[in-house]
Amino acid sequence: MAKNYYQPEMETMPLEDIQQLQSEKLVKQVKHVYENVKYYRDLMDAKGVKPEDIKGIEDLHKLPFIKKDDLREAYPYGMLATDLNKCVRIHSTSGTTGKRVVAFYTQHDVDMWEECCARAIVAAGGTNDDVCQVAYGYGLFTGGAGLHGGSHKVGCLTLPMSSGNTDRQIQFMMDLNATILCCTPSYAAYIGETLKEKGYKPEDNKLKAGIFGAEPWTEEMRHDIEKNLGIKAYDIYGLTEISGPGMAFECEEQHGMHINEDHFIAEIINPETGEVLPVGEKGELVFTALDKEAFPMMRYRTRDICVLSREKCSCGRSFIRMTKPLGRSDDMMIIRGVNVFPSQIEAVLLNCGYAPNYQIIVDRVNNTDTFDINVEMKEEDFSDIPVGITNREKELQSAMKAMLGINPKIHLVAPKSIARSEGKAVRVIDKRKRLGITI
Ligand code: DLL
């Protein structure tokens, strides 16, 4: 089997050496964070931990966790560990109640992140002979920028398409002989279907590989995409709070994603108790970033549930592998690659004068997520004049789009028509679960 490494000395480093390196970096990083981030220093002080207590990775468990709520509380600069004038970029997640999480990057941080993405591209067979079509969104989302930077590092001819405009995607893909496609798996499936509708066969395109992530996808979906596009489809994982895509990536084995352990320490914890679980057990994934200057996350709780494996991989990489996220320990949904919280929807409804009586229905039809929201009208606003209702649905839809970044289909329904629950309200009906998609 071909050995495709971007930085072989790191990617194949023996485990003892990786752990030694992690220990050295951790000691330095804890000092950096303690000295420069008051918010984290307070958390450490409250737990009674000083930087000198951390002598290596065996002491990692002594450090406090960081949660998304901490990042919201510290918004925008409270977690910044360098002078702002050393920072060259921000990226951001969507916010649950309008407050986003903003992550800062120095040039060093961007380089490290792009190298991680370059590793993923090379692991998928990429070289400087390739034409890499980046159809992840560009902007505050990390998908476009991350894979774009990785593609440059590998020396691919990069097509910075961003997402959407499928006809143009296909025209460039065919005319410029794209060989690697990077986008969300649902968009890849949609591109595959559109190619078919336009009469192209899988062998008509020059694609050989796809690097797909940012949302859950099943093995069945992988097989469909591989068949329709005539490629090998690789998974890639990451999150904005840590650095973006490329924290973990699949190799030619396509059996779990290797975590870039020279830059990140992964732990699995019991989400209820915070107890660290042994490798092989299912729990919440927690990351400590070892090299980040501007936004150095320590023991960040991802809310993603998964399992780690130290089983030897035939690709020769010694990095630990993670399964696809098997679910989440919070109520975040990922719809068309975008993170959506019910609380965001509730905030829009309240802002627009509706009562928070609603139901979200998500499904996947022809490999694309559908997203519908039923919203009850108030008695005093209720009317059955269709034009008035349609206009109000449109207004609410644009308010939702402004908050979420994606367009739900809004259905205004009669007062009291959404079933009330005696216990926890059932706000979300995620029909994708029948397909084995658990997020
Ligand atoms: O989704 C970063 C990314 C961009 C990853 C492009 C891969 C490719 P966020 O928008 O902050 O960042 O969302 C992070 O998305 O906690 C997971 O729940 C989910 N997620 C990311 N990758 C995968 C994947 C980007 N391969 C959240 N499979 C994470 C399933 C994924 N879920």
XYZ file of C-alpha atoms and ligand atoms in Angstrom:
471
model
C 0.000 0.000 0.000
C 1.310 3.462 -0.859
C 2.587 5.448 2.122
C 1.281 8.950 1.747
C 2.681 11.229 4.425
C 3.093 14.996 4.450
C 5.343 15.064 7.537
C 6.493 11.440 7.950
C 8.810 12.186 10.887
C 5.787 13.329 12.909
C 3.095 11.094 11.478
C 5.021 7.870 12.079
C 6.809 8.856 15.299
C 6.911 6.006 17.848
C 4.311 6.349 20.604
C 6.855 6.914 23.404
C 8.374 9.795 21.430
C 4.959 11.334 20.756
C 4.130 11.181 24.443
C 7.488 12.691 25.381
C 6.876 15.506 22.898
C 3.338 16.034 24.222
C 4.641 16.248 27.779
C 7.249 18.859 26.888
C 4.747 20.936 24.919
C 2.074 20.636 27.622
C 4.347 22.001 30.358
C 5.185 25.022 28.178
C 1.612 25.550 27.063
C 0.173 25.491 30.592
C 2.664 28.167 31.579
C 1.754 30.250 28.504
C -1.960 30.002 29.258
C -1.605 30.623 33.004
C 0.485 33.718 32.436
C -1.613 35.190 29.637
C -5.252 34.165 30.051
C -6.816 35.501 33.222
C -10.008 33.514 32.649
C -8.111 30.203 32.634
C -5.774 31.279 35.435
C -8.879 31.860 37.592
C -10.194 28.396 36.680
C -6.837 26.831 37.631
C -6.641 28.820 40.857
C -10.172 27.778 41.779
C -9.098 24.137 41.288
C -5.898 24.730 43.247
C -3.590 23.854 40.325
C -0.398 25.771 39.535
C 1.648 25.453 36.329
C 4.463 23.724 38.283
C 2.004 20.911 39.173
C 1.906 19.921 35.511
C 5.081 17.976 34.799
C 3.801 15.933 31.846
C 0.762 14.354 30.236
C 0.216 12.183 33.329
C -0.843 15.408 35.106
C -3.289 16.542 32.417
C -6.291 15.347 34.450
C -5.471 17.953 37.125
C -6.374 20.822 34.770
C -9.886 22.264 34.626
C -12.095 21.703 31.579
C -13.204 24.478 29.250
C -16.737 24.368 27.896
C -18.456 26.278 25.144
C -20.198 28.378 27.824
C -16.789 29.566 29.052
C -15.986 30.758 25.543
C -19.286 32.612 25.341
C -18.655 34.192 28.703
C -15.147 35.216 27.694
C -16.345 36.592 24.317
C -14.668 38.204 22.496
C -11.157 38.656 23.941
C -11.272 36.857 27.296
C -9.432 33.746 26.066
C -6.887 35.585 23.965
C -3.325 34.690 25.003
C -1.320 37.017 22.751
C -1.391 40.664 21.805
C -4.127 41.326 19.302
C -1.568 42.749 16.886
C 0.084 39.288 16.634
C -3.228 37.842 15.403
C -3.877 37.617 11.682
C -7.288 35.920 11.455
C -10.510 35.054 13.219
C -13.002 32.295 12.548
C -16.277 31.823 14.307
C -18.970 29.305 15.118
C -22.638 30.135 14.916
C -23.940 31.356 18.274
C -26.808 29.839 20.230
C -28.419 33.104 21.252
C -26.647 35.440 18.924
C -23.357 35.277 20.823
C -20.800 33.591 18.673
C -17.563 31.958 19.700
C -14.694 33.827 18.090
C -11.357 32.017 17.704
C -8.151 33.957 16.994
C -5.118 32.789 15.026
C -1.549 34.040 14.790
C 0.398 33.258 11.608
C 2.015 30.369 13.503
C -1.459 29.020 14.373
C -2.612 29.273 10.753
C 0.542 27.460 9.558
C 0.048 24.630 12.042
C -3.615 24.270 11.063
C -2.848 24.291 7.336
C -0.162 21.645 7.846
C -2.767 19.443 9.519
C -5.022 19.893 6.480
C -2.073 19.171 4.177
C -1.553 15.873 6.038
C -5.207 15.002 5.343
C -4.881 15.835 1.646
C -1.667 13.808 1.262
C -3.234 10.902 3.186
C -6.002 10.964 0.571
C -3.360 10.622 -2.162
C -2.888 14.334 -2.913
C 0.329 15.649 -4.490
C 1.367 18.804 -6.334
C 0.002 17.211 -9.519
C -3.518 17.456 -8.171
C -6.287 19.954 -8.801
C -8.081 20.448 -5.508
C -11.615 21.841 -5.633
C -12.501 23.395 -2.289
C -16.306 23.539 -2.093
C -16.571 24.075 1.654
C -17.902 27.507 2.575
C -15.307 30.293 2.761
C -15.719 32.958 5.418
C -16.139 32.658 9.168
C -16.603 28.879 8.790
C -13.262 27.070 8.946
C -13.930 24.510 6.180
C -12.983 26.633 3.159
C -9.964 28.385 4.639
C -8.540 25.218 6.228
C -8.613 22.968 3.171
C -7.596 25.893 0.948
C -4.463 26.438 3.058
C -3.716 22.709 3.145
C -4.080 22.454 -0.609
C -1.571 25.309 -1.082
C 0.914 23.653 1.272
C 0.734 20.417 -0.746
C 1.186 22.452 -3.927
C -2.113 21.410 -5.541
C -3.718 23.726 -8.045
C -6.442 25.068 -5.754
C -9.947 25.898 -7.002
C -11.359 28.184 -4.276
C -15.005 27.583 -5.196
C -16.681 27.945 -1.792
C -20.019 26.149 -1.466
C -23.084 26.514 -3.680
C -23.612 27.376 -7.350
C -23.557 23.712 -8.307
C -23.636 24.314 -12.068
C -20.453 26.366 -11.802
C -18.868 23.749 -9.511
C -19.519 21.118 -12.166
C -18.309 23.271 -15.023
C -14.992 23.993 -13.275
C -14.668 20.398 -12.092
C -14.979 19.123 -15.661
C -13.138 21.910 -17.528
C -10.202 22.125 -15.091
C -9.985 18.376 -14.395
C -10.400 18.560 -10.626
C -8.936 15.434 -8.990
C -9.774 16.077 -5.320
C -13.087 17.414 -4.028
C -13.370 18.931 -0.529
C -16.865 19.698 0.821
C -19.486 18.408 3.228
C -20.601 14.839 2.486
C -24.153 15.999 1.800
C -22.913 18.508 -0.765
C -20.724 15.819 -2.350
C -23.790 13.594 -2.645
C -25.741 16.454 -4.214
C -22.959 17.167 -6.706
C -22.931 13.435 -7.555
C -26.670 13.441 -8.220
C -26.499 16.613 -10.295
C -23.703 15.137 -12.409
C -25.893 12.097 -13.032
C -28.885 14.284 -13.951
C -26.710 16.139 -16.437
C -25.896 12.805 -18.084
C -22.299 12.396 -16.819
C -21.061 8.943 -15.818
C -18.631 8.542 -12.884
C -15.767 7.858 -15.292
C -16.362 11.169 -17.110
C -14.786 13.196 -14.296
C -11.119 13.118 -13.237
C -11.829 13.058 -9.510
C -9.939 10.409 -7.525
C -10.606 11.411 -3.915
C -12.927 13.450 -1.738
C -12.255 14.892 1.727
C -15.574 15.212 3.465
C -16.487 16.247 6.996
C -18.095 18.890 9.247
C -21.258 16.804 9.639
C -22.181 13.211 10.419
C -22.363 10.735 7.560
C -22.826 7.014 7.383
C -20.836 4.236 5.685
C -23.791 3.789 3.286
C -23.500 7.422 2.313
C -19.762 6.952 1.785
C -20.423 4.045 -0.592
C -23.057 6.019 -2.540
C -20.764 9.015 -2.952
C -17.835 6.797 -3.933
C -19.966 5.039 -6.547
C -21.611 8.162 -7.976
C -18.412 10.186 -8.229
C -16.022 7.292 -8.931
C -13.722 8.266 -6.039
C -12.429 7.197 -2.644
C -14.126 9.287 0.073
C -12.149 10.243 3.202
C -13.505 11.588 6.467
C -12.009 14.670 8.151
C -12.813 16.119 11.574
C -12.242 19.327 13.479
C -13.924 22.180 15.272
C -13.613 25.928 15.170
C -12.809 26.314 18.864
C -9.608 24.290 18.477
C -8.456 25.093 14.953
C -10.864 23.781 12.302
C -10.725 20.791 9.935
C -7.672 18.545 9.978
C -7.448 17.857 13.711
C -8.134 14.269 12.642
C -8.249 12.668 9.197
C -8.651 9.309 7.531
C -5.859 7.421 5.806
C -6.195 4.855 3.014
C -7.523 2.318 5.553
C -10.704 4.450 5.915
C -11.128 3.028 9.382
C -11.246 5.852 11.918
C -9.522 9.221 11.823
C -5.934 9.722 13.006
C -5.667 12.575 15.496
C -2.616 14.800 14.952
C -1.154 13.955 18.333
C 1.936 16.117 17.978
C -0.466 19.093 18.180
C -3.450 17.786 20.168
C -3.977 15.530 23.165
C -7.277 13.664 23.026
C -9.051 12.311 26.092
C -12.370 10.517 26.471
C -14.424 11.385 29.531
C -17.699 10.382 31.054
C -19.883 13.382 30.093
C -21.845 13.173 33.323
C -18.986 12.948 35.826
C -15.961 14.265 33.922
C -14.025 11.091 34.830
C -11.314 10.168 32.291
C -12.117 6.836 30.605
C -9.623 4.327 29.264
C -8.878 4.176 25.530
C -11.528 2.001 23.854
C -14.442 3.250 25.934
C -17.185 5.438 24.533
C -17.478 8.956 25.925
C -17.057 12.659 25.253
C -14.000 13.749 23.314
C -11.850 16.385 25.019
C -8.985 18.199 23.286
C -5.940 20.031 24.548
C -4.159 22.061 21.868
C -0.404 21.996 22.458
C 0.967 24.634 20.105
C -1.631 27.317 19.721
C -0.467 30.829 20.517
C -3.548 33.023 20.253
C -6.434 30.843 21.403
C -4.894 27.982 23.349
C -7.676 25.605 24.356
C -6.935 23.340 27.333
C -9.146 20.285 27.965
C -11.909 21.627 25.735
C -15.099 19.568 25.918
C -16.274 18.997 22.343
C -19.639 17.393 23.292
C -18.876 14.828 20.536
C -19.276 11.247 21.704
C -16.778 8.808 20.227
C -14.299 5.995 20.882
C -10.495 6.122 20.550
C -8.304 3.278 19.347
C -4.566 2.618 19.687
C -4.753 -0.380 17.391
C -1.857 -0.364 14.931
C -2.854 1.003 11.522
C -1.493 -0.513 8.319
C -0.819 3.009 6.968
C 2.128 3.247 9.384
C 0.838 6.292 11.256
C 1.233 5.952 14.997
C -1.402 8.602 15.820
C -4.396 7.406 17.829
C -7.630 7.002 15.856
C -11.121 8.280 16.682
C -14.393 6.873 15.389
C -16.796 9.178 13.625
C -18.714 11.142 16.249
C -21.463 8.752 17.377
C -23.697 11.442 18.861
C -23.538 14.584 20.962
C -23.957 15.200 24.637
C -25.789 18.498 24.026
C -28.717 19.461 21.835
C -26.733 20.767 18.870
C -27.947 19.577 15.469
C -25.865 19.672 12.340
C -28.039 20.553 9.367
C -26.409 20.830 5.943
C -23.074 21.143 7.712
C -24.233 24.074 9.866
C -24.436 23.814 13.664
C -27.925 24.674 14.866
C -29.169 24.889 18.457
C -32.902 24.920 19.299
C -32.175 27.905 21.561
C -31.211 29.968 18.480
C -34.581 29.218 16.929
C -36.339 30.102 20.151
C -34.487 33.425 20.334
C -35.635 34.362 16.800
C -39.245 33.427 17.572
C -39.285 35.568 20.707
C -37.658 38.468 18.866
C -40.259 38.261 16.128
C -43.174 38.234 18.577
C -44.048 34.523 18.518
C -44.546 32.300 21.549
C -41.910 29.565 21.831
C -44.304 26.837 20.699
C -42.541 25.196 17.816
C -41.286 21.924 16.462
C -38.216 21.345 14.330
C -38.344 18.512 11.826
C -35.113 17.416 10.204
C -34.798 14.660 7.619
C -32.451 13.584 4.863
C -33.984 13.192 1.411
C -31.792 12.309 -1.586
C -28.738 12.805 0.624
C -29.682 16.397 1.422
C -30.935 17.558 4.808
C -34.438 18.986 4.917
C -35.204 21.482 7.676
C -38.776 22.460 8.587
C -40.050 24.456 11.552
C -43.692 24.424 12.585
C -44.498 27.564 14.551
C -47.754 28.263 16.356
C -49.405 31.589 15.754
C -50.754 33.475 18.778
C -54.563 33.557 19.110
C -54.620 37.308 18.462
C -52.535 36.975 15.289
C -54.345 33.954 13.955
C -55.940 34.330 10.549
C -56.643 31.881 7.796
C -55.969 34.290 4.956
C -53.264 32.445 2.997
C -51.492 35.547 1.595
C -50.986 37.062 5.039
C -49.653 33.784 6.371
C -47.263 33.279 3.468
C -45.826 36.756 3.941
C -45.286 36.179 7.644
C -43.671 32.814 6.953
C -41.274 34.545 4.574
C -40.413 37.214 7.160
C -39.725 34.605 9.796
C -37.676 32.583 7.343
C -35.354 35.506 6.623
C -34.941 36.205 10.362
C -34.011 32.526 10.842
C -31.588 32.657 7.912
C -29.904 35.725 9.421
C -29.412 33.912 12.744
C -28.615 30.396 11.536
C -26.964 30.906 8.168
C -29.321 28.381 6.548
C -32.896 28.582 5.354
C -35.525 26.523 7.142
C -38.995 26.039 5.658
C -41.404 27.798 8.047
C -44.964 26.571 8.515
C -47.202 28.814 10.623
C -49.803 26.598 12.245
C -52.982 27.239 14.232
C -52.736 28.138 17.934
C -52.502 25.116 20.255
C -52.023 22.713 17.354
C -48.553 21.545 18.441
C -48.902 18.756 20.991
C -48.005 19.851 24.525
C -45.851 17.579 26.570
C -46.108 16.911 30.257
C -42.418 16.457 30.561
C -39.636 17.887 28.434
C -41.065 19.466 25.286
C -40.241 17.507 22.154
C -38.765 20.316 20.126
C -36.814 18.283 17.628
C -37.899 15.387 15.464
C -34.763 14.164 13.738
C -35.896 11.606 11.195
C -32.288 11.131 10.038
C -31.882 8.758 12.976
C -33.626 6.053 10.942
C -30.640 6.278 8.541
C -28.222 5.723 11.399
C -27.218 9.395 11.530
C -27.134 10.127 15.206
C -26.272 13.820 15.374
O -17.209 21.652 11.157
C -14.826 22.102 11.026
C -14.721 21.247 9.818
C -14.776 21.829 8.558
C -14.512 19.871 9.951
C -14.642 21.035 7.419
C -14.358 19.083 8.825
C -14.422 19.664 7.564
P -17.564 23.555 13.431
O -18.465 24.245 12.482
O -17.057 24.295 14.613
O -16.276 23.062 12.700
O -18.328 22.247 13.904
C -17.698 21.308 14.733
O -18.949 19.536 13.684
O -17.927 19.240 17.089
C -18.721 17.802 15.271
O -19.917 17.699 16.016
C -19.061 18.127 13.821
N -18.120 17.474 12.893
C -16.974 17.979 12.397
N -16.395 17.072 11.573
C -17.193 15.968 11.574
C -17.136 14.688 10.951
C -16.234 22.212 11.588
N -16.154 14.341 10.128
C -18.607 20.127 14.950
N -18.145 13.814 11.209
C -17.912 19.009 15.710
C -19.160 14.146 12.039
C -18.292 16.235 12.429
N -19.259 15.324 12.653
